[in-house]
Amino acid sequence: MSKILVVDDEYRIRQIIRKYAEFEGYEVDEAVDGMQAIEICRKEEFDLIIMDVMMPELDGFSACREIRKFRNTPIIMLSARGEEYDKIHGFELGSDDYVVKPFSPKELMMRVNAVIKRAGGDRDEEPKKDIFTYKGLSIDFSARIVTIDGQRIDMTPKEYELFFYMVKNKGLALTREKLISEVWGYDFFGDERTLDTHIKLLRKSLGEYSKCIVTLRGVGYRFETL
């Protein structure tokens, strides 16, 4: 049974999420603020964290930053603020998704299911080595490690998923709809600019190899080795 941590200072929100998550078969723990969430995450492991942004003691962004120092648990951010800046900030800190309040509990569960499915797999199964190299760029898919000239590149979980999918489909024209469907794994309810934001962050992470991600105007993107 997958385990979820719900972090929100509003009791009503926590109970709504708990109700729907338990109906889906998840085990649910709760935290009332960022500080408590960090302490719980130091002691226990979760398959996913649902984190509100605006909370007392410590906000969700700060809590996400701290948790990322010792856990790679997928995180879905909740916020009443839907501005692009807030979404970009959340993604840069390593969140996997961003849901704006008020939200549909059913939609949230679709996102939860998709993120856990993408991050899951058989934990007891020994992964096979799967490595791609191009000049100084090296990608170890099984270990989720990207290096450039021997230096490890830090990426957010969603950047890894997007980049790995594009590299696996090297040379193919990938439409926005295809990328959103395959990487986010659900019917996309948000703005397509979310994809563009991740591409922008990915290019920033890749440095000189950012040119390998080619924009196809009116279509989408393609990864190619030039």
GROMACS .gro file of N, CA, C and O in nm, residues 57-114:
model
  232
   57GLU      N    1   0.465   2.877   1.062
   57GLU     CA    2   0.591   2.815   1.104
   57GLU      C    3   0.691   2.806   0.988
   57GLU      O    4   0.797   2.865   0.993
   58LEU      N    5   0.655   2.733   0.885
   58LEU     CA    6   0.743   2.720   0.768
   58LEU      C    7   0.658   2.693   0.645
   58LEU      O    8   0.575   2.603   0.645
   59ASP      N    9   0.676   2.775   0.541
   59ASP     CA   10   0.592   2.760   0.421
   59ASP      C   11   0.632   2.636   0.342
   59ASP      O   12   0.737   2.575   0.362
   60GLY      N   13   0.546   2.599   0.248
   60GLY     CA   14   0.566   2.479   0.170
   60GLY      C   15   0.691   2.481   0.082
   60GLY      O   16   0.758   2.379   0.065
   61PHE      N   17   0.722   2.598   0.024
   61PHE     CA   18   0.841   2.609  -0.059
   61PHE      C   19   0.967   2.578   0.022
   61PHE      O   20   1.055   2.503  -0.021
   62SER      N   21   0.976   2.638   0.141
   62SER     CA   22   1.093   2.617   0.227
   62SER      C   23   1.100   2.472   0.274
   62SER      O   24   1.208   2.412   0.279
   63ALA      N   25   0.984   2.414   0.307
   63ALA     CA   26   0.981   2.275   0.351
   63ALA      C   27   1.024   2.182   0.237
   63ALA      O   28   1.098   2.086   0.259
   64CYS      N   29   0.979   2.212   0.116
   64CYS     CA   30   1.016   2.133  -0.001
   64CYS      C   31   1.168   2.137  -0.021
   64CYS      O   32   1.232   2.034  -0.046
   65ARG      N   33   1.226   2.257  -0.008
   65ARG     CA   34   1.370   2.272  -0.024
   65ARG      C   35   1.446   2.187   0.078
   65ARG      O   36   1.545   2.121   0.044
   66GLU      N   37   1.400   2.188   0.203
   66GLU     CA   38   1.468   2.112   0.308
   66GLU      C   39   1.453   1.961   0.288
   66GLU      O   40   1.549   1.885   0.304
   67ILE      N   41   1.332   1.918   0.253
   67ILE     CA   42   1.308   1.775   0.232
   67ILE      C   43   1.391   1.722   0.117
   67ILE      O   44   1.442   1.609   0.121
   68ARG      N   45   1.409   1.803   0.013
   68ARG     CA   46   1.488   1.762  -0.103
   68ARG      C   47   1.636   1.736  -0.067
   68ARG      O   48   1.708   1.671  -0.142
   69LYS      N   49   1.680   1.786   0.047
   69LYS     CA   50   1.819   1.764   0.088
   69LYS      C   51   1.844   1.620   0.132
   69LYS      O   52   1.958   1.573   0.129
   70PHE      N   53   1.737   1.550   0.174
   70PHE     CA   54   1.758   1.413   0.222
   70PHE      C   55   1.655   1.312   0.168
   70PHE      O   56   1.668   1.193   0.192
   71ARG      N   57   1.556   1.358   0.094
   71ARG     CA   58   1.458   1.267   0.034
   71ARG      C   59   1.430   1.309  -0.110
   71ARG      O   60   1.432   1.427  -0.143
   72ASN      N   61   1.403   1.209  -0.195
   72ASN     CA   62   1.365   1.237  -0.333
   72ASN      C   63   1.218   1.201  -0.356
   72ASN      O   64   1.177   1.171  -0.467
   73THR      N   65   1.141   1.207  -0.248
   73THR     CA   66   0.999   1.174  -0.254
   73THR      C   67   0.924   1.270  -0.347
   73THR      O   68   0.943   1.392  -0.338
   74PRO      N   69   0.841   1.220  -0.438
   74PRO     CA   70   0.763   1.309  -0.524
   74PRO      C   71   0.676   1.403  -0.439
   74PRO      O   72   0.622   1.362  -0.336
   75ILE      N   73   0.666   1.530  -0.482
   75ILE     CA   74   0.590   1.631  -0.407
   75ILE      C   75   0.494   1.703  -0.501
   75ILE      O   76   0.533   1.750  -0.608
   76ILE      N   77   0.368   1.710  -0.460
   76ILE     CA   78   0.268   1.790  -0.530
   76ILE      C   79   0.238   1.912  -0.443
   76ILE      O   80   0.199   1.898  -0.327
   77MET      N   81   0.258   2.031  -0.498
   77MET     CA   82   0.233   2.155  -0.423
   77MET      C   83   0.088   2.199  -0.441
   77MET      O   84   0.032   2.188  -0.551
   78LEU      N   85   0.028   2.251  -0.333
   78LEU     CA   86  -0.106   2.309  -0.337
   78LEU      C   87  -0.094   2.458  -0.305
   78LEU      O   88  -0.021   2.496  -0.213
   79SER      N   89  -0.164   2.541  -0.379
   79SER     CA   90  -0.157   2.684  -0.351
   79SER      C   91  -0.279   2.757  -0.406
   79SER      O   92  -0.334   2.718  -0.509
   80ALA      N   93  -0.318   2.862  -0.337
   80ALA     CA   94  -0.425   2.948  -0.386
   80ALA      C   95  -0.371   3.046  -0.490
   80ALA      O   96  -0.447   3.113  -0.559
   81ARG      N   97  -0.238   3.050  -0.502
   81ARG     CA   98  -0.173   3.140  -0.598
   81ARG      C   99  -0.139   3.061  -0.724
   81ARG      O  100  -0.071   2.960  -0.718
   82GLY      N  101  -0.190   3.109  -0.837
   82GLY     CA  102  -0.168   3.037  -0.961
   82GLY      C  103  -0.076   3.109  -1.058
   82GLY      O  104  -0.069   3.073  -1.176
   83GLU      N  105  -0.004   3.211  -1.010
   83GLU     CA  106   0.084   3.287  -1.098
   83GLU      C  107   0.198   3.200  -1.149
   83GLU      O  108   0.244   3.108  -1.082
   84GLU      N  109   0.245   3.231  -1.270
   84GLU     CA  110   0.352   3.151  -1.331
   84GLU      C  111   0.477   3.152  -1.244
   84GLU      O  112   0.545   3.050  -1.232
   85TYR      N  113   0.507   3.266  -1.181
   85TYR     CA  114   0.627   3.274  -1.097
   85TYR      C  115   0.623   3.170  -0.987
   85TYR      O  116   0.724   3.104  -0.960
   86ASP      N  117   0.508   3.155  -0.921
   86ASP     CA  118   0.497   3.059  -0.812
   86ASP      C  119   0.515   2.917  -0.862
   86ASP      O  120   0.580   2.834  -0.796
   87LYS      N  121   0.459   2.887  -0.979
   87LYS     CA  122   0.474   2.752  -1.036
   87LYS      C  123   0.620   2.725  -1.070
   87LYS      O  124   0.673   2.617  -1.039
   88ILE      N  125   0.685   2.821  -1.134
   88ILE     CA  126   0.826   2.804  -1.169
   88ILE      C  127   0.910   2.783  -1.044
   88ILE      O  128   0.998   2.696  -1.040
   89HIS      N  129   0.882   2.863  -0.941
   89HIS     CA  130   0.957   2.851  -0.816
   89HIS      C  131   0.941   2.712  -0.756
   89HIS      O  132   1.038   2.650  -0.711
   90GLY      N  133   0.819   2.662  -0.758
   90GLY     CA  134   0.793   2.528  -0.705
   90GLY      C  135   0.867   2.421  -0.783
   90GLY      O  136   0.927   2.330  -0.725
   91PHE      N  137   0.866   2.432  -0.916
   91PHE     CA  138   0.934   2.333  -0.999
   91PHE      C  139   1.085   2.340  -0.979
   91PHE      O  140   1.153   2.237  -0.977
   92GLU      N  141   1.138   2.460  -0.965
   92GLU     CA  142   1.282   2.475  -0.944
   92GLU      C  143   1.326   2.411  -0.812
   92GLU      O  144   1.439   2.361  -0.801
   93LEU      N  145   1.238   2.411  -0.713
   93LEU     CA  146   1.270   2.351  -0.584
   93LEU      C  147   1.257   2.199  -0.587
   93LEU      O  148   1.299   2.132  -0.492
   94GLY      N  149   1.200   2.146  -0.693
   94GLY     CA  150   1.192   2.002  -0.706
   94GLY      C  151   1.054   1.942  -0.692
   94GLY      O  152   1.040   1.820  -0.681
   95SER      N  153   0.949   2.025  -0.693
   95SER     CA  154   0.815   1.967  -0.686
   95SER      C  155   0.781   1.902  -0.820
   95SER      O  156   0.834   1.939  -0.924
   96ASP      N  157   0.693   1.802  -0.815
   96ASP     CA  158   0.658   1.726  -0.936
   96ASP      C  159   0.532   1.780  -1.003
   96ASP      O  160   0.512   1.755  -1.122
   97ASP      N  161   0.450   1.849  -0.928
   97ASP     CA  162   0.326   1.902  -0.985
   97ASP      C  163   0.282   2.019  -0.898
   97ASP      O  164   0.328   2.037  -0.784
   98TYR      N  165   0.191   2.100  -0.952
   98TYR     CA  166   0.145   2.220  -0.884
   98TYR      C  167  -0.005   2.231  -0.908
   98TYR      O  168  -0.048   2.241  -1.022
   99VAL      N  169  -0.083   2.226  -0.801
   99VAL     CA  170  -0.229   2.230  -0.811
   99VAL      C  171  -0.280   2.356  -0.744
   99VAL      O  172  -0.245   2.386  -0.630
  100VAL      N  173  -0.364   2.430  -0.816
  100VAL     CA  174  -0.416   2.557  -0.765
  100VAL      C  175  -0.548   2.536  -0.692
  100VAL      O  176  -0.637   2.465  -0.741
  101LYS      N  177  -0.560   2.595  -0.573
  101LYS     CA  178  -0.685   2.592  -0.498
  101LYS      C  179  -0.782   2.696  -0.553
  101LYS      O  180  -0.738   2.802  -0.596
  102PRO      N  181  -0.913   2.672  -0.546
  102PRO     CA  182  -0.978   2.547  -0.505
  102PRO      C  183  -0.958   2.441  -0.612
  102PRO      O  184  -0.955   2.472  -0.731
  103PHE      N  185  -0.944   2.316  -0.570
  103PHE     CA  186  -0.916   2.209  -0.663
  103PHE      C  187  -1.024   2.101  -0.654
  103PHE      O  188  -1.098   2.092  -0.555
  104SER      N  189  -1.032   2.022  -0.757
  104SER     CA  190  -1.122   1.906  -0.758
  104SER      C  191  -1.049   1.789  -0.692
  104SER      O  192  -0.942   1.751  -0.738
  105PRO      N  193  -1.104   1.732  -0.584
  105PRO     CA  194  -1.039   1.617  -0.521
  105PRO      C  195  -1.016   1.501  -0.618
  105PRO      O  196  -0.914   1.433  -0.611
  106LYS      N  197  -1.109   1.481  -0.711
  106LYS     CA  198  -1.094   1.373  -0.809
  106LYS      C  199  -0.976   1.402  -0.902
  106LYS      O  200  -0.899   1.312  -0.935
  107GLU      N  201  -0.963   1.528  -0.944
  107GLU     CA  202  -0.850   1.564  -1.029
  107GLU      C  203  -0.719   1.547  -0.953
  107GLU      O  204  -0.620   1.496  -1.007
  108LEU      N  205  -0.717   1.589  -0.827
  108LEU     CA  206  -0.597   1.574  -0.745
  108LEU      C  207  -0.556   1.428  -0.736
  108LEU      O  208  -0.438   1.394  -0.747
  109MET      N  209  -0.654   1.339  -0.717
  109MET     CA  210  -0.622   1.197  -0.706
  109MET      C  211  -0.569   1.141  -0.838
  109MET      O  212  -0.484   1.053  -0.839
  110MET      N  213  -0.618   1.194  -0.950
  110MET     CA  214  -0.565   1.153  -1.079
  110MET      C  215  -0.418   1.189  -1.088
  110MET      O  216  -0.336   1.110  -1.136
  111ARG      N  217  -0.386   1.307  -1.040
  111ARG     CA  218  -0.246   1.352  -1.042
  111ARG      C  219  -0.161   1.269  -0.946
  111ARG      O  220  -0.047   1.232  -0.977
  112VAL      N  221  -0.216   1.240  -0.829
  112VAL     CA  222  -0.146   1.157  -0.730
  112VAL      C  223  -0.117   1.020  -0.790
  112VAL      O  224  -0.003   0.970  -0.783
  113ASN      N  225  -0.217   0.957  -0.849
  113ASN     CA  226  -0.200   0.825  -0.909
  113ASN      C  227  -0.093   0.827  -1.017
  113ASN      O  228  -0.009   0.736  -1.026
  114ALA      N  229  -0.096   0.932  -1.100
  114ALA     CA  230  -0.001   0.941  -1.210
  114ALA      C  231   0.142   0.959  -1.159
  114ALA      O  232   0.235   0.895  -1.207
   0.00000   0.00000   0.00000
